[in-house]
Tab-separated table of C-alpha atoms in Angstrom:
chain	number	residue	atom	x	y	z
A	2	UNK	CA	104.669	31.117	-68.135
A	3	UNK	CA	104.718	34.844	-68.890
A	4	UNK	CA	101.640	36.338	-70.690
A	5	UNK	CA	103.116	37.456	-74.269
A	6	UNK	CA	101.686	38.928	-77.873
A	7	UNK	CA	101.519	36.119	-80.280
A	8	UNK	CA	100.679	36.583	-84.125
A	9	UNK	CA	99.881	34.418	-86.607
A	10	UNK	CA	99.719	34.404	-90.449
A	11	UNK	CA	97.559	32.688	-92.021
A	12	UNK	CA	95.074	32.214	-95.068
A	13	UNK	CA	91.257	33.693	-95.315
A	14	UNK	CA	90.819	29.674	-96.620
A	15	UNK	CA	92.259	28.496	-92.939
A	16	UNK	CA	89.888	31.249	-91.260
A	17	UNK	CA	87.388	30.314	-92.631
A	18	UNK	CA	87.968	26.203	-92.017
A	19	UNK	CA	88.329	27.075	-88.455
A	20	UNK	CA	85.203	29.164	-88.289
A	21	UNK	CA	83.307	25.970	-90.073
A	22	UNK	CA	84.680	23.722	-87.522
A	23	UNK	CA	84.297	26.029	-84.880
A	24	UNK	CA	80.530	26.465	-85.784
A	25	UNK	CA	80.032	22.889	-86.310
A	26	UNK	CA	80.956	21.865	-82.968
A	27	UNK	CA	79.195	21.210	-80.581
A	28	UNK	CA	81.629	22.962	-77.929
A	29	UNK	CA	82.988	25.468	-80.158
A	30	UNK	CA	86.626	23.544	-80.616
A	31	UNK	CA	87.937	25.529	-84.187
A	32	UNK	CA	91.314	23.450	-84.179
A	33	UNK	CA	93.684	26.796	-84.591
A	34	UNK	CA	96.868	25.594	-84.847
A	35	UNK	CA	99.349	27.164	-87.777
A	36	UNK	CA	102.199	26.414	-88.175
A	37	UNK	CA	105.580	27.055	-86.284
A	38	UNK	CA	106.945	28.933	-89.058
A	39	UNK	CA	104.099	31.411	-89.474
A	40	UNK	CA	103.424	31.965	-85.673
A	41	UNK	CA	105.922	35.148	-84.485
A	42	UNK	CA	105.977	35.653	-80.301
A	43	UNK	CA	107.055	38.976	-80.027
A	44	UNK	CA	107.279	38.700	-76.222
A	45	UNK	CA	106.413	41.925	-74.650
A	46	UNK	CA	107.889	44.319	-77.280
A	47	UNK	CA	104.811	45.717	-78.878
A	48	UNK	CA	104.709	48.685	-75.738
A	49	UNK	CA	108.214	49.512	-75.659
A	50	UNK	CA	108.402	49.905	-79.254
A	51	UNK	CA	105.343	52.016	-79.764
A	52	UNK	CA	106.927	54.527	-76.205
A	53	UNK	CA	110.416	53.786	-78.086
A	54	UNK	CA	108.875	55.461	-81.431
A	55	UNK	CA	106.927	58.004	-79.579
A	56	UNK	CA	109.947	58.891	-78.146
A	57	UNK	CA	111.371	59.272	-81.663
A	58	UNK	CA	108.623	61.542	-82.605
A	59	UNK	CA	107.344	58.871	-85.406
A	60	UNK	CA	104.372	60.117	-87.289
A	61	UNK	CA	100.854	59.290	-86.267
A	62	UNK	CA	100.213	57.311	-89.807
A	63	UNK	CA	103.450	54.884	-88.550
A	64	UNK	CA	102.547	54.812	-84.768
A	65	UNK	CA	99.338	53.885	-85.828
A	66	UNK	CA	100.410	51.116	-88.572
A	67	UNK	CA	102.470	49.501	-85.475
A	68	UNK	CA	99.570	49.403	-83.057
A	69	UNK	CA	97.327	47.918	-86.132
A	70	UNK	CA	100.500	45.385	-86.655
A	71	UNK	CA	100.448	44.107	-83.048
A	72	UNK	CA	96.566	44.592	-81.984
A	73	UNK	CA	95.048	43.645	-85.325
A	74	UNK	CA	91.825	45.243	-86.073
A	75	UNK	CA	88.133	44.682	-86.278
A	76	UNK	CA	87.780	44.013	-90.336
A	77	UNK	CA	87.796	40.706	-89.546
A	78	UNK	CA	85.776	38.439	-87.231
A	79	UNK	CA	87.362	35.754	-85.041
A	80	UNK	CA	85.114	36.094	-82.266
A	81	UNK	CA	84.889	31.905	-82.939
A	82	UNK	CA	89.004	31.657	-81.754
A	83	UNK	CA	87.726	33.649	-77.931
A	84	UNK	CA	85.393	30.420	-76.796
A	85	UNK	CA	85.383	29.085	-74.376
A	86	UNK	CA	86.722	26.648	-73.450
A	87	UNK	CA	89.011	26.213	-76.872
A	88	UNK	CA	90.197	30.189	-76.469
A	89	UNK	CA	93.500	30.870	-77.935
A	90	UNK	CA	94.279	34.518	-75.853
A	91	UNK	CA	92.248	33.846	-72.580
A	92	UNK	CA	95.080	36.142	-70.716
A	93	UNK	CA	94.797	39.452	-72.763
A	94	UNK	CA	92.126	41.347	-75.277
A	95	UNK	CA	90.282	38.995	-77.416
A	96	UNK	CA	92.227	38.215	-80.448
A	97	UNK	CA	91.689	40.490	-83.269
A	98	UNK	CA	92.912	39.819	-87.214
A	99	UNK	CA	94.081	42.011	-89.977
A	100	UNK	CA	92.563	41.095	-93.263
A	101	UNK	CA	95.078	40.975	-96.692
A	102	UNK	CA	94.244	44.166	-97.943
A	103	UNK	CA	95.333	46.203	-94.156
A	104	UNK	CA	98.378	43.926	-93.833
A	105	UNK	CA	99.683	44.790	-97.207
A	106	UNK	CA	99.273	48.604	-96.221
A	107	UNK	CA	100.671	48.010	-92.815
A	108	UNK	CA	103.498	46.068	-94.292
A	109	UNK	CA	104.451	49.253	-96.600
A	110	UNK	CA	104.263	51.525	-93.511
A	111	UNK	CA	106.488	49.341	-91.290
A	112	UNK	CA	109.016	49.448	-94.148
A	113	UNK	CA	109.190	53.372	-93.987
A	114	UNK	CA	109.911	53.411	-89.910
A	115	UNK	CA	113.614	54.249	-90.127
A	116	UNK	CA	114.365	51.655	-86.653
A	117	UNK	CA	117.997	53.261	-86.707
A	118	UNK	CA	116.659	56.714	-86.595
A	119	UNK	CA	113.752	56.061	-83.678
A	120	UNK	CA	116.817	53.797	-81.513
A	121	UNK	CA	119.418	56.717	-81.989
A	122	UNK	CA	117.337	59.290	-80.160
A	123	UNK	CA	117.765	57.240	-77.341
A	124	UNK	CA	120.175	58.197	-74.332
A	125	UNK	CA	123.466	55.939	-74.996
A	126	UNK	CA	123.656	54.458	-71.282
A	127	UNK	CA	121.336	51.289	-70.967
A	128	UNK	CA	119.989	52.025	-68.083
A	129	UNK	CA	118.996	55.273	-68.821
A	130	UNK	CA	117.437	54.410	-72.609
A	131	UNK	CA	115.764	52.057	-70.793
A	132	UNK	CA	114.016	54.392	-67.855
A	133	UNK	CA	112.987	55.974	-70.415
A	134	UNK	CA	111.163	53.629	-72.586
A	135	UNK	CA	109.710	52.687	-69.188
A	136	UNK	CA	107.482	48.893	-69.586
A	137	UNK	CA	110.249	47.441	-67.979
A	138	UNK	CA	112.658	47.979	-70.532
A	139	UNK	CA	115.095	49.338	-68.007
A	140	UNK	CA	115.517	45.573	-67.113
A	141	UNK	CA	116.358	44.310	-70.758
A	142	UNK	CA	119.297	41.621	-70.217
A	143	UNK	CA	120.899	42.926	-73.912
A	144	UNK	CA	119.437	46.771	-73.161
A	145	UNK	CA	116.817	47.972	-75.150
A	146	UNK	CA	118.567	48.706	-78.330
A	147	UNK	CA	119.324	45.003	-79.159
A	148	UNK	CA	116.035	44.148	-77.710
A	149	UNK	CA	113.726	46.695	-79.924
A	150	UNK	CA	115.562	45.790	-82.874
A	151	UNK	CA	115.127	42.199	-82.967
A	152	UNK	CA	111.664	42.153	-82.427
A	153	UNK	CA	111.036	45.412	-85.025
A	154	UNK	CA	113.091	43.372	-87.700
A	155	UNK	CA	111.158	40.149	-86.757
A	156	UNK	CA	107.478	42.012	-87.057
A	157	UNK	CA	108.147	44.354	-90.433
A	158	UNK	CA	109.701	40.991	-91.863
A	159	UNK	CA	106.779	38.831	-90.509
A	160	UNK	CA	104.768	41.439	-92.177
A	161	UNK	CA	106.442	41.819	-95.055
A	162	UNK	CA	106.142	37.449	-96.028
A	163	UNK	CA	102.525	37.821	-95.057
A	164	UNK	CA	102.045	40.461	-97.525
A	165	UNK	CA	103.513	38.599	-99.908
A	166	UNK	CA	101.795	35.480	-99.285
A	167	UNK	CA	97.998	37.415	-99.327
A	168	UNK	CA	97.668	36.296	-96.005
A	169	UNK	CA	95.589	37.492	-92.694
A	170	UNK	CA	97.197	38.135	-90.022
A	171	UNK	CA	95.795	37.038	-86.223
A	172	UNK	CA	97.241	39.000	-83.296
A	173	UNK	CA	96.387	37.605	-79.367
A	174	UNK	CA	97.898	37.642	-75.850
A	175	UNK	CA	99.147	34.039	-74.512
């Protein structure tokens, strides 16, 4: 099983449940587990489309919006969710959580990354685009164009519904 970023959306109110149980344990055992529909596995994109919008020469306020969409940030504390032996990212960087207010600004700033722009500065052949990108991308079954859009459409959507919703979102590596 490959090692891939996972997010999750989800409410302070189910945070904070988790925490409690979490706390009240006696071996730490929070019972994450959201649901299907607000999970998003956005395999190993999150590299190749931060090189893919360097590349692009995206500003620094929308490089940095996608790194906060994928790595989360440190407004929130979910330490509890990184015990052992009930840890939900034991492969990767601890998981890390974006709180309502930062994924209603990241949402707006993923909705101002023009994806058609950033993928037409890259070279036409696959192969090439892909070298490029570097992460592997070279190696993309569909190329990197299909493959960077999909998963860009799938996280500013994500985004976008947790916005919406006034809900947290969790980032980790599984």
């Amino acid at each position: 099983m490959a090692v891939t970023q996972q997010l999750a959306r989800v409410s302070a109110e189910y945070l904070a449940a988790c925490r409690t149980r979490a706390e009240e344990s006696s071996d730490g055992f929070h019972q994450w587990d959201p649901p299907e529909a607000d999970c998003l596995d956005l395999d190993w994109a999150p590299a190749l489309l931060e090189r893919a919008c360097e590349i692009a020469g995206v500003s620094e306020v929308h490089l940095a919006a996608l790194g906060q969409a994928t790595e989360g940030g440190v407004a929130m504390d979910v330490r509890f969710l990184n015990a052992h032996p009930h840890a939900i990212g034991p492969f990767g960087p601890a998981p890390a959580a974006l709180e309502p207010l930062a994924v209603r600004q990241v949402s707006g700033l993923l909705g101002e990354i023009d994806v058609q722009a950033v993928l037409a500065v890259l070279p036409l052949d696959v192969r090439e685009a892909g070298t490029l990108i570097g992460h592997g991308a070279e190696g993309l079954v569909d190329g990197p164009r299909t493959y960077l859009m999909g998963h860009f459409e799938a996280l500013r959507g994500f985004y976008a519904e947790a916005s919406q919703r006034g809900f947290a979102v969790v980032s980790w590596w599984d």
